[in-house]
Coordinates of C-alpha atoms in Angstrom, one line a residue:
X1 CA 76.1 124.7 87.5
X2 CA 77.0 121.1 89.0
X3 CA 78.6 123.1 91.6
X4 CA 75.1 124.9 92.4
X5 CA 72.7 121.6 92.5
X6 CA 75.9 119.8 94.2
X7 CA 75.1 122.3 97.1
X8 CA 71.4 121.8 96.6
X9 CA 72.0 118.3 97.0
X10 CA 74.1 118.8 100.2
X11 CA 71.2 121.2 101.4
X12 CA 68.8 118.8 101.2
X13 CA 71.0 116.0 102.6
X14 CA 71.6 118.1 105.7
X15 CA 68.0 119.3 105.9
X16 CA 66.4 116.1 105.6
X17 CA 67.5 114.2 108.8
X18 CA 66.8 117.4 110.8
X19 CA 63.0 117.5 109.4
X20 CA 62.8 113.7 110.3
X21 CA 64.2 114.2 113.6
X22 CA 61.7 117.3 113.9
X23 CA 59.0 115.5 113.3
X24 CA 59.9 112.3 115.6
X25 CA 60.9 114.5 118.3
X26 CA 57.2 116.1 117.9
X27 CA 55.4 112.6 117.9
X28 CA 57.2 111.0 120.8
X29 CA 56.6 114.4 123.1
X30 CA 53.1 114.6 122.2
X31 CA 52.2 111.2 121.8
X32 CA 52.0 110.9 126.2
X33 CA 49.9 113.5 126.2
X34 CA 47.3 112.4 123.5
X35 CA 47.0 109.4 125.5
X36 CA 46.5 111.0 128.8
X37 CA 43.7 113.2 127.1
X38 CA 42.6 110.1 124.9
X39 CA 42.5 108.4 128.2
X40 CA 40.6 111.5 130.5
X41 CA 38.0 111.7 128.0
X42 CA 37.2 108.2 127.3
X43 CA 37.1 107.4 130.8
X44 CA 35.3 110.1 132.4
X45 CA 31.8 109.6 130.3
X46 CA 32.0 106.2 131.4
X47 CA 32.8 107.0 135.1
X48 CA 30.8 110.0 135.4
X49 CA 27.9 109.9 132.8
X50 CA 26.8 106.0 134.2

């Protein structure tokens, strides 16, 4: 039994980093491209609709 939560343990310990990484790697691809939309929509009312 200590054996089996000793590899649940180790699972976790190994999973963790790579879900933090994941998640990271996700926010610092998209976060360029929610600015470039952020930055096309706020921008064109104000260019176009005045």
């Amino acid at each position: 039994m200590p054996s089996f939560l000793n590899g649940v343990v180790a699972g976790h310990a190994g999973i963790v980093p790579v879900a933090l990484a994941a998640v990271v790697a996700v926010t610092v691809a998209y976060t360029p491209v929610a600015s470039q939309l952020w930055r096309a929509r706020w921008n064109q009312p104000v260019g176009k609709g005045a």
